[in-house]
Tab-separated table of C-alpha atoms in Angstrom:
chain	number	residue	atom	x	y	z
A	1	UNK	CA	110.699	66.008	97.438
A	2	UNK	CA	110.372	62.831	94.954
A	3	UNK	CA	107.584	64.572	92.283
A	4	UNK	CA	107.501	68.026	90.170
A	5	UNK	CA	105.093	69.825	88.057
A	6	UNK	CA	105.019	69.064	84.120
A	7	UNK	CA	103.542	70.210	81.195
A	8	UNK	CA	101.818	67.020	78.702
A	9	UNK	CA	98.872	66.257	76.375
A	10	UNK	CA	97.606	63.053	75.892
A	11	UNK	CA	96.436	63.625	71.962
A	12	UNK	CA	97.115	66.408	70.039
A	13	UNK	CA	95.082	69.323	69.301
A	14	UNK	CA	94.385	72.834	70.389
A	15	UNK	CA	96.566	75.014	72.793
A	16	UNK	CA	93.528	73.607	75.066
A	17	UNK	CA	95.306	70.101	75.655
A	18	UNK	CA	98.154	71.039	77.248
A	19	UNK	CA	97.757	69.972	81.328
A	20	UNK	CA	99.943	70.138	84.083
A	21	UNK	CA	100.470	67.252	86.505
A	22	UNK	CA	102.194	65.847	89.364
A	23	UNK	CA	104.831	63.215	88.143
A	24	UNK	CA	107.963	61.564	89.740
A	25	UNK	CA	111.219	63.961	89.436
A	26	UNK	CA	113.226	61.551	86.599
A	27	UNK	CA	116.426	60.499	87.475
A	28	UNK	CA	119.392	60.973	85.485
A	29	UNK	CA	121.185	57.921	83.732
A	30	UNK	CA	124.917	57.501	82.713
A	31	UNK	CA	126.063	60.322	80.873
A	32	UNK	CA	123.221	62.877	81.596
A	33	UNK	CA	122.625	65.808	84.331
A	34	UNK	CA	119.284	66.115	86.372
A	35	UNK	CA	118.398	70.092	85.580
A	36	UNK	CA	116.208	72.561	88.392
A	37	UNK	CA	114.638	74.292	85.446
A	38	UNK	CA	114.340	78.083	86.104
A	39	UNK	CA	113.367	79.183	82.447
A	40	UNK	CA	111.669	77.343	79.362
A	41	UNK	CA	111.389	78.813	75.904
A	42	UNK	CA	108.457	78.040	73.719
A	43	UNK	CA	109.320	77.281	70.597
A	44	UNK	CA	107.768	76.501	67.107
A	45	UNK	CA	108.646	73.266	66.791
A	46	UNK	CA	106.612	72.383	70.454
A	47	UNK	CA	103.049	73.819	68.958
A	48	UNK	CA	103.598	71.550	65.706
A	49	UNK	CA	104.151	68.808	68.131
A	50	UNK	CA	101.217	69.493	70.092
A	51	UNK	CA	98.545	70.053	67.137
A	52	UNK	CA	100.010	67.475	65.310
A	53	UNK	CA	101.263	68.976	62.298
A	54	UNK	CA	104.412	67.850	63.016
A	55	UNK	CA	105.453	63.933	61.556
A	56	UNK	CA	108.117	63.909	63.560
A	57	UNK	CA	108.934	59.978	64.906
A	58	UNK	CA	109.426	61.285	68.564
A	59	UNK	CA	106.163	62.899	69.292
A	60	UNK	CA	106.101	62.565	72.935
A	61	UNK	CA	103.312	64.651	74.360
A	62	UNK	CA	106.015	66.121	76.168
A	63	UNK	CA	106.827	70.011	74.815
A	64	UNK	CA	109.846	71.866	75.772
A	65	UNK	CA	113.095	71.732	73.800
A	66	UNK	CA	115.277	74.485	76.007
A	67	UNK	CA	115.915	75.284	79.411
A	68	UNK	CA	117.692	76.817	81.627
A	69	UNK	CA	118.302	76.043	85.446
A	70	UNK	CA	120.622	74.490	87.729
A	71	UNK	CA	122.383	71.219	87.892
A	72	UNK	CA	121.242	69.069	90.476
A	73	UNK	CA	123.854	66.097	90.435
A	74	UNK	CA	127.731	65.966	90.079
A	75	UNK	CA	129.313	64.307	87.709
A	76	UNK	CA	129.114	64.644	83.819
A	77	UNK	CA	132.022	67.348	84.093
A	78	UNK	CA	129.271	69.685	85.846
A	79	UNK	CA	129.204	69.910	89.752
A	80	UNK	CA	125.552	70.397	91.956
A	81	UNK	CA	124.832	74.159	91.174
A	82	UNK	CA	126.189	75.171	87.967
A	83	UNK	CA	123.891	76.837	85.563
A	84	UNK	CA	123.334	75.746	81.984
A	85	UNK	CA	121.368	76.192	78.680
A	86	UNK	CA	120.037	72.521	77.963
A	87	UNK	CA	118.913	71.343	74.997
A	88	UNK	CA	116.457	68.886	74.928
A	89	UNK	CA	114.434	66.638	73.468
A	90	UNK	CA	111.464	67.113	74.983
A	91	UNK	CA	109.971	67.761	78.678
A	92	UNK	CA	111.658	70.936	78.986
A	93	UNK	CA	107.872	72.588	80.386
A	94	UNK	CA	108.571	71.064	83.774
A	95	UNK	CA	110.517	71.291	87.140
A	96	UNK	CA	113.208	69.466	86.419
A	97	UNK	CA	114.336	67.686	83.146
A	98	UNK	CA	117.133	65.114	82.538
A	99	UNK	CA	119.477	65.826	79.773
A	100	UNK	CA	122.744	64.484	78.083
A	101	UNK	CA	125.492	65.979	79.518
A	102	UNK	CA	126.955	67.085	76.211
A	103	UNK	CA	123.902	69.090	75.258
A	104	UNK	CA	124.356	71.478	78.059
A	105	UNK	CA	126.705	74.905	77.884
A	106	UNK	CA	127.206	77.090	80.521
A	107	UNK	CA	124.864	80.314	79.720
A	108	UNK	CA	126.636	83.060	78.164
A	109	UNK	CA	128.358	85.680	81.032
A	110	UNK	CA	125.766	87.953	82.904
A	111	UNK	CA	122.462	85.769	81.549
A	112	UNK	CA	120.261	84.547	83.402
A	113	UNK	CA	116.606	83.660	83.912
A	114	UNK	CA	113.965	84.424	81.981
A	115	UNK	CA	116.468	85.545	79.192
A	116	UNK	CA	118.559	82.246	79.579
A	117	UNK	CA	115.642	80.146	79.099
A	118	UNK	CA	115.222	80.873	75.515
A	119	UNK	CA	118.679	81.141	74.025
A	120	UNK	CA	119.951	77.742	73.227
A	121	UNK	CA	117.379	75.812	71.043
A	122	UNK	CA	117.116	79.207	69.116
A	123	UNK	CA	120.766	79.927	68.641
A	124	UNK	CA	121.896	76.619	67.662
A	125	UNK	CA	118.938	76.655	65.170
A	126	UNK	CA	120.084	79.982	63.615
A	127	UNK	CA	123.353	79.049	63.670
A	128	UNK	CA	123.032	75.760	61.917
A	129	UNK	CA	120.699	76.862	59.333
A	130	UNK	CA	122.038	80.267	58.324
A	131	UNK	CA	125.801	79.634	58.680
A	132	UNK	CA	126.412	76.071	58.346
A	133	UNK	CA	123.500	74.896	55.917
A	134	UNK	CA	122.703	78.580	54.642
A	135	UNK	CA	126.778	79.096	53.936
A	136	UNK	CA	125.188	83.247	54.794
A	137	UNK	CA	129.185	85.130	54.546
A	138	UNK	CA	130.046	88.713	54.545
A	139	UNK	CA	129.233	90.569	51.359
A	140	UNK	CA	126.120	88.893	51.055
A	141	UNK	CA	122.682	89.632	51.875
A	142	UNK	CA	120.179	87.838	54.177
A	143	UNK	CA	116.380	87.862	54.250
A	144	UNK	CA	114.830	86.985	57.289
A	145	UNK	CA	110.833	85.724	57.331
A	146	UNK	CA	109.053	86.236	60.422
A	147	UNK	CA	111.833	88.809	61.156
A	148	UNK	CA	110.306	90.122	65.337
A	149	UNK	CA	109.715	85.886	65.689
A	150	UNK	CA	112.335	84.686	68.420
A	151	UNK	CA	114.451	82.764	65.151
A	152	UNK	CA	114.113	86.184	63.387
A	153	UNK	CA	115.452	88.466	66.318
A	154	UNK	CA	118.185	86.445	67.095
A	155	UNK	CA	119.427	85.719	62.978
A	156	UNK	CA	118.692	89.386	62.420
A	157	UNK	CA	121.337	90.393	65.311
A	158	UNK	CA	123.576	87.702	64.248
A	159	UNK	CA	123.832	88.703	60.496
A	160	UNK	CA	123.935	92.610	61.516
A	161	UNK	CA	126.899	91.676	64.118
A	162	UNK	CA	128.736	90.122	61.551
A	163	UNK	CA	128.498	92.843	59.115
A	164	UNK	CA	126.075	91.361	56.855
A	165	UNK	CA	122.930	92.906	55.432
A	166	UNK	CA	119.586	92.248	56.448
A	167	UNK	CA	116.158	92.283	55.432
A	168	UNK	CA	113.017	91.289	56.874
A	169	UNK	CA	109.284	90.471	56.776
A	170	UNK	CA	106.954	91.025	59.923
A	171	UNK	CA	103.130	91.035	60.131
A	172	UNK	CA	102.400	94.388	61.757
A	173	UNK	CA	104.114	97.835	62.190
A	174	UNK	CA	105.269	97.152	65.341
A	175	UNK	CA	106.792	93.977	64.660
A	176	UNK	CA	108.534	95.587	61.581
A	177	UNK	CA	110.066	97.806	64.093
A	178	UNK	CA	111.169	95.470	66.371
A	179	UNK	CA	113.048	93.785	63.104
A	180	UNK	CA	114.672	97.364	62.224
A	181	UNK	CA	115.586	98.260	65.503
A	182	UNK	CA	117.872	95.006	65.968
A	183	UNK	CA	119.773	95.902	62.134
A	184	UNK	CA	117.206	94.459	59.629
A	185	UNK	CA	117.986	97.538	56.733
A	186	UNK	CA	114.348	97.216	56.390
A	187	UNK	CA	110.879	95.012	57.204
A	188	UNK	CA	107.914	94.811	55.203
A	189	UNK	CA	104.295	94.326	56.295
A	190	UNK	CA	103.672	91.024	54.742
A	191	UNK	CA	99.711	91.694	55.305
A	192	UNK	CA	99.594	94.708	53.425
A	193	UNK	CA	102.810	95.719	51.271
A	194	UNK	CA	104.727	93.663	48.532
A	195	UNK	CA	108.285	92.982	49.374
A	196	UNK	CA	109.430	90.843	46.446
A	197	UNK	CA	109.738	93.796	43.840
A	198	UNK	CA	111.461	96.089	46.052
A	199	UNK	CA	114.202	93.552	47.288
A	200	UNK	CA	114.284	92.321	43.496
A	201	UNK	CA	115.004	96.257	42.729
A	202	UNK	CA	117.863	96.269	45.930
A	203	UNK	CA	119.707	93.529	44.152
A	204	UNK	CA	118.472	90.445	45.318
A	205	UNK	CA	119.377	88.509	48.529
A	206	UNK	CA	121.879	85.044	48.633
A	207	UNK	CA	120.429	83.337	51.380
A	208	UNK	CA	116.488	83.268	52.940
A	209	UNK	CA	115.712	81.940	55.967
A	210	UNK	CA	111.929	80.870	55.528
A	211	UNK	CA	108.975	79.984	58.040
A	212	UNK	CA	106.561	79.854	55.759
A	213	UNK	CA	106.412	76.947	53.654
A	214	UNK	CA	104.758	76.114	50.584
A	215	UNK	CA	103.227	79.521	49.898
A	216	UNK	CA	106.276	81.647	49.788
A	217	UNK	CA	108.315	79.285	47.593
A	218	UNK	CA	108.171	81.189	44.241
A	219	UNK	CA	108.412	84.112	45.796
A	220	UNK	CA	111.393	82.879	47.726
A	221	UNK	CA	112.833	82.133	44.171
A	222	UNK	CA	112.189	85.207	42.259
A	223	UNK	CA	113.909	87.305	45.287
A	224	UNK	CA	117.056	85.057	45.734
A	225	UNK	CA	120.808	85.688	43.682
A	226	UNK	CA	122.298	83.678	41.329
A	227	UNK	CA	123.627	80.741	43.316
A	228	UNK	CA	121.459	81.502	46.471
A	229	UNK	CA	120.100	79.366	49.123
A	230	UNK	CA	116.591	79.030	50.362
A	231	UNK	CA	116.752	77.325	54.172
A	232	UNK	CA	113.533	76.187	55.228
A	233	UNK	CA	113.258	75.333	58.964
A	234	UNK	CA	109.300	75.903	59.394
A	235	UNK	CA	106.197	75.630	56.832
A	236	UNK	CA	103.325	77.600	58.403
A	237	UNK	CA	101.384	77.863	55.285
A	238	UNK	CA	101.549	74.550	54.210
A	239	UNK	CA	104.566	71.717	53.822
A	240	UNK	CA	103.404	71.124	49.920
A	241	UNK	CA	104.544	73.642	46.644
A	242	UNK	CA	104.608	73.184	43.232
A	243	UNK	CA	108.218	74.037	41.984
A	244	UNK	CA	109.116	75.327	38.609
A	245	UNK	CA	112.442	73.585	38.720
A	246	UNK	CA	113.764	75.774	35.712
A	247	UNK	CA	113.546	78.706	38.004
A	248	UNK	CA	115.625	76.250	40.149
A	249	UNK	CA	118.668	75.560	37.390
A	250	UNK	CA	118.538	79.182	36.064
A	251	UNK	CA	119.681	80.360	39.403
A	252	UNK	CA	121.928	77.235	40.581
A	253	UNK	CA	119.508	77.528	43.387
A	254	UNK	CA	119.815	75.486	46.764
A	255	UNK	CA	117.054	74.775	48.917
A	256	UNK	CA	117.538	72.992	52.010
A	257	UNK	CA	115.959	72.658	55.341
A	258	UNK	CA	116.498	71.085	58.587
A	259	UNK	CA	115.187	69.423	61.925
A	260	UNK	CA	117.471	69.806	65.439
A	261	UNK	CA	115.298	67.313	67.699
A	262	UNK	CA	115.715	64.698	66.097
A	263	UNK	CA	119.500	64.447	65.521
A	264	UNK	CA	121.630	62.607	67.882
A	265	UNK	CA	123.404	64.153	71.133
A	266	UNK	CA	127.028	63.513	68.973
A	267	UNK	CA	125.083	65.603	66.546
A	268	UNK	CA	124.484	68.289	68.771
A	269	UNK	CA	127.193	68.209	70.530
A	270	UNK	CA	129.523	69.537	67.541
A	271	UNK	CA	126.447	72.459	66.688
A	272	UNK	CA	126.648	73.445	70.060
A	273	UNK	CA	130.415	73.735	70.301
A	274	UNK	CA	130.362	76.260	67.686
A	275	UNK	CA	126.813	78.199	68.912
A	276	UNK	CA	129.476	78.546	72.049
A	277	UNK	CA	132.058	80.150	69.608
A	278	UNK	CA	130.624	82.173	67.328
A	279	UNK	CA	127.215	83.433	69.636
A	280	UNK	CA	128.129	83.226	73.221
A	281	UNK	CA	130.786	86.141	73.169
A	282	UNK	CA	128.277	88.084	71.383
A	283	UNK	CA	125.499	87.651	73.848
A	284	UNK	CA	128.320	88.214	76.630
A	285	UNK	CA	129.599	91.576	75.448
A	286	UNK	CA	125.851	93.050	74.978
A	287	UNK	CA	126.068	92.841	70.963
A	288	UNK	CA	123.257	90.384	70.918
A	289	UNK	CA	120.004	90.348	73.195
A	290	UNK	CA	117.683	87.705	74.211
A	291	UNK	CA	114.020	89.687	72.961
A	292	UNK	CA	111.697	88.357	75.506
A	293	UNK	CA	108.004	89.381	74.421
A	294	UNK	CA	106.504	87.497	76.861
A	295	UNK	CA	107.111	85.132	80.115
A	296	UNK	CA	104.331	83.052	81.836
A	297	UNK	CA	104.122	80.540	84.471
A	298	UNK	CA	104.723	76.792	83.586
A	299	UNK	CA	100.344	76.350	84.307
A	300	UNK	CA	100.114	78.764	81.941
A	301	UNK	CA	101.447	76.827	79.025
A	302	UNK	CA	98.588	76.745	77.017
A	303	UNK	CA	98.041	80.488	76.906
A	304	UNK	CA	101.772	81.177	75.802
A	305	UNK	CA	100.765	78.209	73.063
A	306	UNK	CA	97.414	80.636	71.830
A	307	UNK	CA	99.494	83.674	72.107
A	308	UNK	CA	101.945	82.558	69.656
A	309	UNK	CA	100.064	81.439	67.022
A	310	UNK	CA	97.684	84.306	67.193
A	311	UNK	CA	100.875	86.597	66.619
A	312	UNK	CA	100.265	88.544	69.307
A	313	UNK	CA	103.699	87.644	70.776
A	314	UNK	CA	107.251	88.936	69.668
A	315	UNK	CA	110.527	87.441	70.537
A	316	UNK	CA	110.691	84.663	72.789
A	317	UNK	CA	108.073	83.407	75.161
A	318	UNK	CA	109.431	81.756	78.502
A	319	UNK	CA	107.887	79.396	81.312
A	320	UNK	CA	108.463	79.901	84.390
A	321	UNK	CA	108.149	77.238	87.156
């Protein structure tokens, strides 16, 4: 067999674009691994790419930034067989996918498809934002946007697993549920309850992982400590805020942000190294799930696009080949 099936758009726009095709299987070069993909997650960053919200350099028209599946080639330090979590850079909604060598780990023990699909891309973004960047310790207190979101489930268990506490914002019942029953203290209704005054009146939080953008960014700064941090890694409601920057100084307030596709495979490298540390055992003993709301098949791609950004999803959605 010398072709696969992949997921691509030619221009950006609705869920509606995405198309599968027939395309030669891509062979790998020196230092990369030729993957049998037997999971995909869908991700955030992928429907930015595809509508175009995203300014990212790299826009390829091909989504897919995780995988998991089966090595094809030897070499690399992986023999024909293993299974690995890839992260890539794109073309992960496909068959097969080529990926740098050092971007792959093998999945944690007793994973496997769909589950494995859509752990690595989201753990090494937690990871990186609410322990490197965030500087999120024990003592402190974490608040969690978009807390029953595949990001949110898996910083949620993270933070609770390391003794930390936890709140969260959700946009239904269930979802605030879902939040609660992973070790989020508690998860507010952002459609129809406030949840600045009452974490104002619990004290406060140090470090905010946010989804939302411009429109929660005074809010973000009225809930947040002296000397918190505000770690943006998505802006759904808009990339643009006015900032009181007093409100900024009178709390020694941080706000930082970051992007994983674009870094380099060095880069990633190190990140993963310590997702393999710190989250691997975790997922291995049982202290930390994979929430899978939803898995599809790979010609299905655009429906698991409308589903997420209608919010009718929790957790992670997964392709399937």
């Amino acid at each position: 067999m010398s072709t696969m099936r992949a997921v691509y758009y030619d221009t950006p726009g609705g869920p509606d674009v995405l198309k599968v095709r027939e395309e030669p299987i891509p062979q790998p070069a020196a230092g990369e691994v030729l993957v049998r993909v037997a999971a995909a997650g869908v991700n955030g960053a992928d429907l930015n790419l595809r509508s175009g919200r995203s300014k990212s350099a790299d826009a390829s028209g091909r989504p897919g930034l995780e995988v998991f599946g089966h090595v094809v080639n030897d070499g690399e330090g992986f023999k024909a067989g293993d299974t690995v979590c890839a992260l890539v850079a794109g073309g992960g909604y496909a068959e097969y996918v080529v990926v740098p060598a050092v971007q792959c780990l093998p999945p944690p023990a007793g994973l496997g498809a769909p589950e494995a699909g859509g752990i690595i891309e989201t753990a090494a973004t937690v990871w990186d934002n609410v322990f490197e960047r965030g500087r999120l310790v024990k003592g402190e207190t974490l608040l969690v946007h978009g807390g029953a979101s595949g990001i949110g489930t898996t910083a949620i268990q993270l933070a609770h697993a390391r003794g930390i506490r936890v709140f969260a914002t959700a946009g239904s019942k269930d979802k605030c549920g879902i939040a609660e029953a992973l070790g989020a203290e508690r998860c507010f209704n952002y459609r129809d309850e406030d949840f600045v005054a009452p974490i104002v009146k619990a004290g406060g939080v140090d470090v905010i992982l946010d989804v939302a953008g411009a429109s929660y960014l005074a809010r973000n700064l009225e809930m947040l400590r002296m000397d918190g941090r505000i770690v943006v890694i998505a802006v759904n409601t808009g990339a643009e805020a006015t900032l009181d920057l007093r409100a900024v100084m009178s709390k020694r307030a941080v706000i930082t942000g970051s992007m994983l596709k674009t870094r380099t495979p060095a880069q990633k490298q190190a990140l993963l190294k310590r997702v393999c540390e710190e989250m691997w055992p975790l997922y291995a003993s049982g202290r930390m799930k994979v929430i899978v709301g939803k898995v599809l098949p790979l010609d299905r791609a655009a429906e698991a696009h409308a589903a997420m950004e209608s919010g009718a999803t929790h957790g992670k959605v997964i392709l399937v080949p």
